[in-house]
Coordinates of C-alpha atoms in Angstrom, one line a residue:
Chain A
M1 CA 18.5 -36.9 0.2
K2 CA 20.2 -38.0 4.0
T3 CA 23.1 -39.2 1.8
A4 CA 23.7 -35.3 0.3
I5 CA 23.3 -34.2 3.4
T6 CA 25.7 -36.6 5.1
I7 CA 27.5 -35.8 2.0
L8 CA 27.9 -31.6 2.2
P9 CA 29.3 -31.4 5.5
I10 CA 32.2 -33.7 4.3
L11 CA 32.5 -32.0 0.4
F12 CA 32.7 -28.3 2.7
Y13 CA 34.9 -29.3 5.1
T14 CA 37.1 -30.1 2.1
I15 CA 36.9 -27.2 0.2
F16 CA 36.5 -24.2 3.3
S17 CA 40.2 -26.2 5.2
W18 CA 42.1 -26.5 1.4
G19 CA 43.2 -23.1 2.2
Q20 CA 44.6 -23.7 5.7
Q21 CA 46.6 -26.3 4.1
K22 CA 48.9 -24.0 2.0
S23 CA 51.2 -21.3 4.1
I24 CA 50.2 -18.0 4.1
Q25 CA 53.7 -17.3 2.5
E26 CA 52.9 -19.6 -0.6
R27 CA 49.8 -18.7 -0.5
L28 CA 51.2 -14.7 -1.4
G29 CA 53.8 -16.1 -3.2
Y30 CA 56.9 -15.5 -0.3
P31 CA 59.6 -18.0 0.3
K32 CA 58.3 -20.8 2.1
D33 CA 59.9 -20.0 5.9
A34 CA 59.6 -16.2 5.0
K35 CA 58.6 -14.3 8.3
L36 CA 55.7 -11.8 7.1
V37 CA 54.8 -8.5 9.2
I38 CA 51.9 -6.4 8.9
I39 CA 53.3 -3.3 10.7
H40 CA 49.3 -1.9 11.8
A41 CA 48.9 1.2 13.1
D42 CA 44.8 1.9 14.7
D43 CA 42.4 4.2 16.0
L44 CA 42.9 6.3 12.8
G45 CA 40.3 8.5 12.8
V46 CA 39.9 9.2 16.4
S47 CA 41.4 12.6 16.6
H48 CA 43.5 15.0 14.0
S49 CA 46.5 13.9 15.8
E50 CA 46.5 10.4 15.3
N51 CA 45.3 11.3 11.6
A52 CA 48.0 13.1 11.5
A53 CA 50.6 11.2 13.3
S54 CA 49.3 8.2 11.5
I55 CA 49.3 9.6 8.0
S56 CA 53.3 10.8 8.4
A57 CA 54.1 7.5 10.4
M58 CA 52.8 5.4 6.9
E59 CA 54.2 7.9 3.9
K60 CA 57.9 8.5 6.1
G61 CA 58.1 5.7 8.4
S62 CA 57.6 2.2 8.3
V63 CA 54.1 1.4 9.1
S64 CA 52.2 -0.8 5.8
S65 CA 48.8 -0.4 6.9
A66 CA 46.4 0.9 9.3
S67 CA 42.7 1.0 10.7
I68 CA 40.2 3.7 10.3
M69 CA 37.2 4.2 13.3
V70 CA 34.1 5.1 11.0
P71 CA 31.5 6.6 13.9
C72 CA 34.5 9.2 15.2
P73 CA 34.1 12.5 14.4
W74 CA 37.5 13.2 12.4
F75 CA 36.6 10.1 10.0
P76 CA 36.0 12.5 7.3
E77 CA 39.3 13.7 7.5
I78 CA 41.1 10.5 6.8
A79 CA 38.4 9.1 4.6
A80 CA 39.3 11.9 2.5
Y81 CA 43.2 11.3 2.5
A82 CA 42.2 7.4 1.4
Q83 CA 40.1 8.8 -1.5
A84 CA 43.1 10.8 -2.3
N85 CA 45.7 7.9 -1.6
P86 CA 43.9 5.2 -3.2
K87 CA 47.1 3.6 -3.1
A88 CA 47.1 3.8 1.1
D89 CA 46.6 0.7 3.1
L90 CA 43.7 2.1 4.7
G91 CA 40.7 -0.6 6.6
L92 CA 38.3 -0.3 9.3
H93 CA 39.1 -0.5 12.5
I94 CA 35.2 -1.9 13.4
T95 CA 34.2 0.3 16.3
L96 CA 31.7 -1.1 19.1
T97 CA 33.2 1.2 21.7
S98 CA 33.7 4.9 23.0
E99 CA 36.3 4.6 25.4
W100 CA 37.5 7.8 26.3
K101 CA 36.0 10.0 29.5
Y102 CA 35.1 13.5 27.7
Y103 CA 35.7 12.8 24.3
K104 CA 32.9 10.5 22.8
W105 CA 30.9 9.1 19.9
G106 CA 28.2 7.0 18.8
P107 CA 26.9 4.4 16.3
V108 CA 26.9 4.6 12.6
T109 CA 23.5 3.3 12.3
A110 CA 19.9 4.6 14.0
K111 CA 19.9 4.3 17.8
E112 CA 16.7 3.3 17.7
K113 CA 18.0 0.2 15.5
V114 CA 21.3 -1.0 18.0
P115 CA 19.3 0.1 21.1
G116 CA 22.3 -2.9 22.6
L117 CA 25.1 -0.6 21.6
V118 CA 24.4 2.3 23.6
N119 CA 24.3 3.5 26.7
Q120 CA 21.9 6.1 28.1
N121 CA 23.8 9.2 27.0
G122 CA 23.6 7.9 23.5
F123 CA 27.0 7.3 22.9
L124 CA 28.9 3.1 22.7
Y125 CA 29.5 2.1 25.8
S126 CA 33.0 2.9 27.9
S127 CA 34.0 -0.9 28.0
V128 CA 34.4 -4.1 26.2
D129 CA 31.9 -6.2 28.8
S130 CA 29.5 -3.4 28.6
V131 CA 29.2 -3.9 25.3
Y132 CA 28.9 -8.1 25.4
Q133 CA 26.0 -7.2 28.7
N134 CA 24.0 -6.0 26.4
A135 CA 24.7 -5.8 22.2
S136 CA 23.5 -8.9 20.0
A137 CA 25.6 -10.4 17.5
Q138 CA 22.5 -9.1 15.3
E139 CA 23.1 -5.1 16.1
V140 CA 26.6 -5.7 15.8
E141 CA 26.2 -7.3 12.3
T142 CA 23.7 -4.1 11.4
E143 CA 26.6 -1.8 12.9
T144 CA 29.9 -3.8 11.1
R145 CA 27.9 -3.7 7.8
N146 CA 26.9 0.3 8.8
Q147 CA 30.4 1.0 9.2
V148 CA 31.7 -0.6 6.1
L149 CA 28.9 0.8 3.6
R150 CA 29.4 4.7 5.6
A151 CA 33.4 4.3 4.8
K152 CA 32.0 3.1 1.0
Q153 CA 30.0 6.6 0.7
F154 CA 32.7 8.6 1.4
G155 CA 34.6 7.1 -1.6
M156 CA 36.7 4.1 0.4
D157 CA 37.4 0.8 -0.9
P158 CA 38.6 -0.6 3.0
T159 CA 42.0 -3.4 2.7
H160 CA 40.7 -5.2 5.8
L161 CA 38.3 -5.0 9.0
D162 CA 39.7 -5.7 12.4
A163 CA 38.3 -4.8 15.4
H164 CA 38.7 -2.2 18.0
M165 CA 39.7 -3.0 21.3
G166 CA 38.9 -6.8 20.2
T167 CA 35.2 -6.3 20.7
A168 CA 34.1 -7.9 17.5
L169 CA 36.3 -10.5 17.9
Q170 CA 36.7 -12.1 21.6
R171 CA 33.2 -13.4 21.6
L172 CA 32.2 -16.4 19.0
D173 CA 28.7 -14.9 17.6
Y174 CA 30.0 -11.3 17.3
L175 CA 33.2 -12.8 15.2
K176 CA 31.3 -15.0 13.4
A177 CA 28.9 -11.6 12.1
Y178 CA 32.3 -9.5 11.5
L179 CA 33.3 -12.8 9.1
K180 CA 30.3 -12.9 7.6
I181 CA 30.4 -8.6 6.3
G182 CA 34.1 -9.7 5.5
H183 CA 32.7 -11.8 3.1
E184 CA 30.3 -9.8 2.0
F185 CA 32.2 -7.3 0.8
R186 CA 34.8 -9.1 -0.1
I187 CA 37.1 -7.4 2.6
P188 CA 39.4 -10.0 4.3
V189 CA 39.4 -9.8 8.0
F190 CA 42.2 -9.8 10.8
I191 CA 41.6 -13.2 13.0
P192 CA 44.4 -14.4 14.8
R193 CA 44.9 -17.7 15.2
I194 CA 45.2 -17.0 19.5
L195 CA 41.5 -16.4 19.2
E196 CA 41.2 -20.7 19.4
N197 CA 42.3 -21.0 23.3
A198 CA 40.1 -17.8 24.4
L199 CA 37.0 -18.7 22.0
R200 CA 37.7 -22.1 22.4
V201 CA 37.2 -23.1 18.5
K202 CA 38.8 -24.5 15.4
L203 CA 39.0 -21.6 13.1
D204 CA 39.9 -23.5 10.4
T205 CA 36.1 -24.9 10.3
M206 CA 34.4 -21.4 9.9
V207 CA 36.5 -20.1 7.4
S208 CA 37.3 -20.6 3.7
D209 CA 40.1 -21.0 1.2
K210 CA 39.3 -17.2 1.0
D211 CA 40.2 -16.0 4.4
V212 CA 43.4 -15.7 6.3
I213 CA 44.0 -17.0 10.1
V214 CA 46.7 -14.6 11.2
D215 CA 49.3 -16.5 13.1
Y216 CA 51.3 -14.0 15.2
I217 CA 50.2 -10.9 17.8
L218 CA 52.7 -8.3 18.6
S219 CA 52.0 -5.7 20.7
A220 CA 53.0 -3.6 23.5
S221 CA 51.9 -3.9 27.3
P222 CA 51.9 -1.2 29.6
Q223 CA 54.9 -3.1 31.5
D224 CA 56.9 -3.0 28.0
F225 CA 56.0 1.0 27.9
K226 CA 57.4 1.6 31.1
N227 CA 60.7 -0.8 29.9
G228 CA 61.1 1.4 26.7
F229 CA 59.1 0.7 23.3
A230 CA 62.3 0.7 21.3
N231 CA 64.1 -1.9 23.5
F232 CA 60.7 -3.6 22.7
Y233 CA 59.9 -3.3 19.2
T234 CA 63.7 -3.8 18.1
K235 CA 63.5 -7.1 20.0
G236 CA 60.0 -8.2 18.2
I237 CA 61.3 -7.8 15.6
K238 CA 64.3 -9.7 15.8
N239 CA 62.4 -12.4 17.1
L240 CA 59.6 -12.4 14.7
K241 CA 58.7 -16.3 13.8
P242 CA 58.1 -17.3 10.2
G243 CA 54.6 -16.7 9.4
L244 CA 51.9 -14.3 9.8
T245 CA 52.6 -11.1 12.5
Y246 CA 50.5 -8.5 13.1
L247 CA 52.3 -5.6 14.6
I248 CA 49.9 -3.6 16.3
I249 CA 50.4 0.0 17.1
H250 CA 49.1 3.4 18.3
T251 CA 50.7 6.5 16.3
A252 CA 49.3 10.2 17.5
Y253 CA 51.1 13.2 18.7
D254 CA 51.2 14.5 22.3
N255 CA 50.0 17.1 22.1
E256 CA 47.2 19.2 23.8
E257 CA 43.9 17.4 21.3
M258 CA 46.2 13.3 22.3
R259 CA 46.2 14.5 26.2
A260 CA 42.5 15.5 26.5
V261 CA 41.6 12.8 24.4
T262 CA 43.3 10.1 26.5
I263 CA 42.8 12.1 30.2
D264 CA 43.4 9.9 32.9
H265 CA 44.2 6.9 30.7
P266 CA 48.2 6.6 30.7
D267 CA 48.0 3.3 29.2
W268 CA 47.7 3.9 25.6
G269 CA 47.6 7.6 26.1
A270 CA 49.4 10.2 24.5
A271 CA 52.7 10.3 25.2
W272 CA 52.2 6.1 24.4
R273 CA 51.5 7.5 20.8
Q274 CA 54.1 9.3 20.5
E275 CA 56.7 6.6 21.4
D276 CA 54.8 4.5 18.8
Y277 CA 55.3 7.3 16.0
N278 CA 59.3 8.1 16.9
Y279 CA 59.6 4.2 16.7
F280 CA 58.0 3.4 13.5
S281 CA 59.1 7.1 11.8
G282 CA 63.1 5.8 12.7
P283 CA 65.6 5.1 11.4
E284 CA 66.4 2.1 14.3
C285 CA 63.4 0.4 13.3
K286 CA 64.2 0.1 9.0
K287 CA 67.4 -1.2 10.2
A288 CA 65.7 -4.2 12.5
L289 CA 63.3 -4.9 10.0
Q290 CA 66.5 -5.0 7.3
E291 CA 69.0 -6.7 9.5
N292 CA 66.3 -9.6 9.9
N293 CA 65.0 -10.0 6.6
I294 CA 61.0 -9.7 7.8
Y295 CA 59.3 -8.9 4.8
V296 CA 56.9 -5.6 5.5
I297 CA 53.6 -6.4 3.5
T298 CA 49.9 -5.0 3.6
W299 CA 46.5 -6.2 3.7
K300 CA 46.1 -4.9 0.4
E301 CA 47.6 -7.8 -0.8
I302 CA 46.1 -10.2 1.1
R303 CA 43.0 -8.5 -0.3
D304 CA 44.1 -8.8 -3.8
K305 CA 46.0 -12.3 -4.3
I306 CA 43.7 -14.4 -2.1
V307 CA 40.3 -12.9 -0.9
R308 CA 39.3 -11.3 -4.5
K309 CA 41.7 -13.6 -6.8
Chain B
M1 CA -18.0 34.7 25.0
K2 CA -17.1 37.0 22.2
T3 CA -16.5 39.9 25.1
A4 CA -14.2 37.4 26.7
I5 CA -12.2 36.9 23.5
T6 CA -12.4 40.8 22.5
I7 CA -11.0 41.3 26.1
L8 CA -8.6 38.5 26.5
P9 CA -5.9 40.3 23.1
I10 CA -6.3 43.1 25.4
L11 CA -5.6 41.8 29.0
F12 CA -2.5 39.5 27.5
Y13 CA -0.9 42.7 25.5
T14 CA -0.7 44.6 28.8
I15 CA 1.2 41.7 30.6
F16 CA 3.1 41.0 27.6
S17 CA 4.0 44.8 26.7
W18 CA 4.1 45.5 30.5
G19 CA 8.1 43.8 30.9
Q20 CA 9.6 45.5 27.9
Q21 CA 8.2 49.0 28.9
K22 CA 10.9 49.2 31.7
S23 CA 14.8 49.1 30.4
I24 CA 16.9 46.0 30.9
Q25 CA 18.5 48.4 33.5
E26 CA 15.8 49.1 35.3
R27 CA 14.7 45.4 35.5
L28 CA 17.9 44.0 37.1
G29 CA 19.1 46.9 39.4
Y30 CA 21.4 49.1 37.5
P31 CA 21.7 52.7 37.2
K32 CA 19.6 54.2 34.7
D33 CA 22.0 55.1 31.6
A34 CA 24.2 52.1 32.5
K35 CA 26.3 50.7 29.6
L36 CA 25.6 46.7 30.2
V37 CA 27.6 44.2 28.6
I38 CA 27.5 40.1 28.5
I39 CA 31.1 39.3 26.8
H40 CA 29.9 35.8 25.6
A41 CA 32.2 33.1 24.5
D42 CA 30.4 31.0 21.2
D43 CA 30.9 27.7 20.5
L44 CA 32.3 25.5 23.5
G45 CA 32.2 21.9 23.1
V46 CA 33.1 22.2 19.6
S47 CA 37.0 21.2 20.2
H48 CA 38.9 20.8 22.7
S49 CA 41.6 23.8 22.4
E50 CA 38.0 25.8 22.3
N51 CA 37.3 24.3 25.3
A52 CA 40.3 24.5 27.1
A53 CA 40.8 28.5 26.2
S54 CA 38.0 29.5 26.7
I55 CA 37.7 28.7 30.6
S56 CA 41.1 30.1 30.8
A57 CA 39.2 33.2 29.3
M58 CA 36.0 33.3 31.6
E59 CA 38.4 32.2 34.9
K60 CA 41.2 35.5 34.8
G61 CA 40.0 36.9 31.8
S62 CA 37.1 39.5 31.5
V63 CA 34.4 36.6 29.8
S64 CA 31.3 36.3 31.5
S65 CA 29.7 33.6 29.8
A66 CA 29.7 31.1 27.4
S67 CA 27.4 28.7 25.8
I68 CA 28.3 25.1 24.5
M69 CA 27.0 23.1 21.3
V70 CA 25.3 20.2 22.6
P71 CA 25.9 17.9 19.9
C72 CA 30.0 18.1 19.5
P73 CA 32.2 15.4 20.6
W74 CA 33.2 17.4 23.4
F75 CA 30.2 18.1 25.0
P76 CA 31.2 15.4 27.6
E77 CA 34.1 17.8 28.6
I78 CA 32.4 20.8 29.2
A79 CA 29.4 19.6 30.3
A80 CA 31.9 17.7 33.4
Y81 CA 33.5 21.4 33.5
A82 CA 29.5 23.2 34.6
Q83 CA 28.8 20.2 36.6
A84 CA 31.8 20.8 38.4
N85 CA 31.9 24.7 38.4
P86 CA 28.1 25.5 38.9
K87 CA 29.0 29.3 38.9
A88 CA 30.4 29.5 35.5
D89 CA 27.5 31.4 33.3
L90 CA 27.0 28.2 30.7
G91 CA 24.4 28.3 28.8
L92 CA 23.4 25.9 25.2
H93 CA 24.7 27.5 22.0
I94 CA 21.8 25.3 20.0
T95 CA 23.4 24.0 16.9
L96 CA 21.1 23.1 13.8
T97 CA 24.9 23.5 11.4
S98 CA 28.0 21.0 10.8
E99 CA 29.8 24.0 9.5
W100 CA 33.5 22.9 9.2
K101 CA 35.5 20.3 6.4
Y102 CA 36.6 17.5 7.8
Y103 CA 35.2 17.1 11.1
K104 CA 31.2 16.8 11.8
W105 CA 28.4 16.1 14.2
G106 CA 25.0 15.0 13.5
P107 CA 21.8 16.1 15.5
V108 CA 20.8 14.7 19.2
T109 CA 18.0 13.7 18.3
A110 CA 17.4 10.5 16.6
K111 CA 18.1 10.7 12.4
E112 CA 14.7 9.6 11.8
K113 CA 12.4 12.0 14.0
V114 CA 14.4 14.7 12.3
P115 CA 15.2 14.1 8.6
G116 CA 15.2 17.5 7.2
L117 CA 18.0 18.5 9.6
V118 CA 20.5 15.7 8.2
N119 CA 22.3 15.6 5.0
Q120 CA 22.7 12.6 3.3
N121 CA 26.1 11.4 5.2
G122 CA 24.0 11.6 8.2
F123 CA 25.2 14.5 9.5
L124 CA 24.0 18.0 10.6
Y125 CA 23.9 20.8 7.4
S126 CA 27.4 22.8 6.3
S127 CA 25.1 26.1 5.6
V128 CA 22.2 28.1 7.5
D129 CA 21.3 28.1 3.5
S130 CA 20.6 23.8 3.7
V131 CA 19.0 23.8 7.4
Y132 CA 16.3 26.7 5.6
Q133 CA 15.6 24.5 2.8
N134 CA 15.2 21.3 4.5
A135 CA 14.4 21.4 8.1
S136 CA 10.7 22.4 9.8
A137 CA 9.9 24.4 12.5
Q138 CA 8.9 21.2 14.0
E139 CA 12.1 19.8 13.9
V140 CA 14.0 22.2 15.2
E141 CA 12.1 22.8 18.5
T142 CA 12.0 18.9 18.9
E143 CA 16.4 19.5 18.4
T144 CA 16.1 22.3 20.2
R145 CA 14.0 20.6 23.2
N146 CA 16.8 17.5 23.1
Q147 CA 19.7 19.8 22.9
V148 CA 18.0 20.8 26.9
L149 CA 17.3 17.7 27.6
R150 CA 20.4 16.5 26.9
A151 CA 22.6 18.9 28.9
K152 CA 20.4 17.9 32.1
Q153 CA 21.0 14.8 31.4
F154 CA 24.3 15.4 32.2
G155 CA 24.2 17.9 35.4
M156 CA 23.5 21.4 33.7
D157 CA 21.2 24.2 34.5
P158 CA 22.4 25.8 31.4
T159 CA 21.9 29.8 32.2
H160 CA 20.7 31.2 28.3
L161 CA 19.6 29.7 25.0
D162 CA 21.1 31.1 21.7
A163 CA 22.3 30.1 18.9
H164 CA 24.8 28.8 16.3
M165 CA 25.2 30.1 13.0
G166 CA 22.3 32.7 13.8
T167 CA 20.1 29.9 12.4
A168 CA 17.6 29.1 15.3
L169 CA 16.6 32.8 14.9
Q170 CA 17.0 33.7 11.9
R171 CA 13.8 32.2 10.1
L172 CA 10.3 33.4 11.9
D173 CA 9.1 30.7 12.5
Y174 CA 12.5 28.4 14.8
L175 CA 12.3 31.8 16.0
K176 CA 9.2 30.9 17.4
A177 CA 9.9 27.7 18.3
Y178 CA 13.7 28.1 20.2
L179 CA 11.7 30.7 21.9
K180 CA 8.8 28.5 22.9
I181 CA 12.3 25.7 24.2
G182 CA 13.2 28.5 26.8
H183 CA 9.4 29.0 28.3
E184 CA 9.3 25.9 28.3
F185 CA 12.2 25.3 30.3
R186 CA 12.9 28.8 32.3
I187 CA 15.8 29.6 30.4
P188 CA 16.2 33.1 29.1
V189 CA 16.9 33.0 25.3
F190 CA 19.1 35.3 23.2
I191 CA 16.7 37.6 21.3
P192 CA 18.5 40.8 19.4
R193 CA 16.9 43.8 18.8
I194 CA 17.8 43.6 15.2
L195 CA 15.9 41.1 14.0
E196 CA 13.2 43.6 13.9
N197 CA 14.5 44.3 10.5
A198 CA 15.7 41.1 9.4
L199 CA 12.5 39.3 10.5
R200 CA 10.0 42.6 9.2
V201 CA 8.2 41.4 12.9
K202 CA 7.2 43.4 16.2
L203 CA 9.3 41.3 18.6
D204 CA 7.5 43.3 21.4
T205 CA 4.4 41.1 20.2
M206 CA 6.2 37.7 21.3
V207 CA 8.0 38.2 24.0
S208 CA 6.6 38.6 28.1
D209 CA 7.7 40.3 30.3
K210 CA 9.7 37.3 31.3
D211 CA 11.8 37.7 28.4
V212 CA 14.8 40.2 27.5
I213 CA 15.3 41.7 24.1
V214 CA 19.0 42.5 23.7
D215 CA 19.6 46.4 22.5
Y216 CA 22.3 45.6 20.4
I217 CA 25.4 42.9 19.2
L218 CA 29.1 44.0 18.9
S219 CA 31.0 41.1 17.3
A220 CA 33.8 40.9 14.8
S221 CA 33.3 40.9 10.8
P222 CA 37.0 39.5 8.8
Q223 CA 37.7 43.3 7.9
D224 CA 37.9 43.7 12.0
F225 CA 40.4 40.6 11.6
K226 CA 42.6 42.4 9.5
N227 CA 42.5 45.8 11.2
G228 CA 43.8 44.1 14.3
F229 CA 41.1 43.2 17.0
A230 CA 42.7 45.1 19.7
N231 CA 41.7 48.8 17.9
F232 CA 37.9 47.0 17.5
Y233 CA 37.3 45.9 20.8
T234 CA 39.0 48.9 22.3
K235 CA 37.0 50.5 20.2
G236 CA 33.8 48.8 20.6
I237 CA 34.2 49.0 24.5
K238 CA 34.5 52.9 24.1
N239 CA 31.0 53.3 21.7
L240 CA 28.7 51.2 24.1
K241 CA 25.3 52.7 24.4
P242 CA 23.6 52.7 27.6
G243 CA 21.2 49.3 27.3
L244 CA 22.7 45.7 26.8
T245 CA 25.1 44.8 24.8
Y246 CA 26.3 41.4 23.6
L247 CA 29.7 41.3 22.8
I248 CA 30.0 38.0 21.4
I249 CA 33.2 35.9 20.6
H250 CA 35.3 33.0 20.0
T251 CA 38.0 32.5 22.2
A252 CA 40.2 28.9 21.3
Y253 CA 44.0 28.2 20.9
D254 CA 45.5 28.2 17.2
N255 CA 46.8 25.2 18.4
E256 CA 47.3 22.0 15.4
E257 CA 43.6 20.8 16.5
M258 CA 41.8 24.4 15.8
R259 CA 44.0 24.9 12.9
A260 CA 42.7 21.2 11.3
V261 CA 39.1 22.1 12.4
T262 CA 39.2 25.4 10.8
I263 CA 40.7 24.2 8.0
D264 CA 40.0 26.0 4.7
H265 CA 38.3 28.5 6.5
P266 CA 40.5 31.6 8.4
D267 CA 37.1 33.6 8.5
W268 CA 36.6 32.6 12.1
G269 CA 39.1 30.4 11.9
A270 CA 42.2 29.5 14.4
A271 CA 44.6 32.3 14.4
W272 CA 41.3 34.5 14.6
R273 CA 39.9 32.7 18.0
Q274 CA 43.9 33.0 19.6
E275 CA 43.2 36.5 19.3
D276 CA 39.9 36.9 20.7
Y277 CA 41.5 34.7 23.5
N278 CA 44.3 36.9 23.4
Y279 CA 42.0 40.3 24.0
F280 CA 39.6 39.3 26.3
S281 CA 42.2 37.6 28.3
G282 CA 44.4 40.2 28.9
P283 CA 44.6 43.7 30.7
E284 CA 43.4 46.1 27.3
C285 CA 39.9 44.6 28.0
K286 CA 40.2 44.6 31.9
K287 CA 41.1 49.2 31.1
A288 CA 39.0 49.9 28.7
L289 CA 35.9 47.9 30.7
Q290 CA 37.1 49.9 33.9
E291 CA 37.8 53.2 32.0
N292 CA 34.4 53.1 30.1
N293 CA 32.1 52.5 33.0
I294 CA 31.1 49.6 31.8
Y295 CA 28.8 46.9 33.9
V296 CA 30.1 42.7 32.9
I297 CA 26.8 41.0 33.6
T298 CA 25.8 37.4 33.0
W299 CA 22.8 35.6 31.8
K300 CA 22.7 34.3 35.4
E301 CA 21.7 37.4 36.6
I302 CA 18.8 37.5 33.8
R303 CA 17.9 34.0 34.2
D304 CA 17.6 34.5 38.4
K305 CA 16.4 38.4 38.5
I306 CA 13.6 37.8 35.6
V307 CA 12.8 35.3 33.9
R308 CA 12.8 32.6 37.2
K309 CA 11.7 35.4 39.6

């Protein structure tokens, strides 16, 4: 027995680390030095404005993938779109916060079952810190599973999971729960390499050959917004490195609804989202992608070629 | 003991029916033949558009009162307004349905405690009939109480209760539950005289001298919308009778958000609500009220002069 126990971890390590030895380009069948990018719109479901603009940016623009906030009021609208458009690359933006001032939502799970996720008003907490102070990994696992189940109940087959405000990513026990749900439903989960520093963990020891670790994140800061997004994104695309980059954006129309949702919060606000929409729907983005030989890929490709192979 | 039991109902009847013998005009201190109207905007909280337009119609127009849907996503926005503007006549639009196609909400109460109010997706039912088929009066009482408690938790002192889509009114056991909650919190409840026919009940036997039965309802139909609201409302104001009329309207802006909320449902849709807003914010309404010597009153007046006297 002792021998078996000693061998087991070695065997596991061999299996688990195998997949990570091949590059993502090789695993997906691209040239070795290919620059891959997923141009990803977050926050679908949060409002009608976000849904409408993101659908337009996917259908007519350069956005290749997007993820949906299941607990939000406009989830049924985007879920109906997903069901009617099974080719659209739509995953779930696992949502553990309700961050806006006057417009709120609670968890999908019965509140009694996830008390640590719920504030005194019955909503999800506004801040990631409050979630970390109150919610157990077990509660995060339960809520994440129920968000996937609800999406399936609405006829979706999510292409991936990622994490709203990074909440499910940036604490190790949450990350394990979120990865566990991905494995349970055979859905790829967004795990960026940068977490290794933040969490002081070797990601390769946590994942299997069915997982993909995203090499780089490209995402605008408030300073980039002030300096102009066109500049920032075109330069960002030009500087993409070989490997897989997750280009995270938020596309919505700067209208009354979106201004009310994001009131008192110009960062990631309505004007910000309109600028994201403008750039990623316009010709400058397409030109930059072409000129720099960027391969724009989807999570569905990862799901079907790797996770569900 | 037998004598006491016999006397008790007589005594109760005397006390209970006393209030109803005096007219509403007398009880509030108006001339005997005064034509009183509450110009009432329904559905606040349902969307930002509804909140913004209704606030404008109350502040600048002729709308004297409005009621809020507590389970809806935009409730925190209008509750914050109510708290900052305690003179605004804002009550609760007790909400037992979630009727729109792609934009949904659930009950305030934990779903496990009111299973009869919740459909398979965890939302309130779309139709009044489905509520009637599934929810007990006890569940309606629980949810109604929790809507009041949540409003108080958000710093509101509601001026009245009324019933979204009439759900809490048009079934006798629900009506009793809703009236019970009004008494519990000393909040006037909207009870229209017309229910006597629909429910085959003598309302005077159900109410106390602290209640008010509303004599008339004025409310536009789809046919009135087709013919033009200005015509309908101006004529309606001209024809108001002595007594209390509840003039029920829905004020919102005909914008993208509201069109998405009311999609596939032109009746009580975005254009309809814009027309209501236009008439009740404009000069024609003010003129009609003045020319016909109408007293525009509030629920707060009823609450403070009658219910909490």
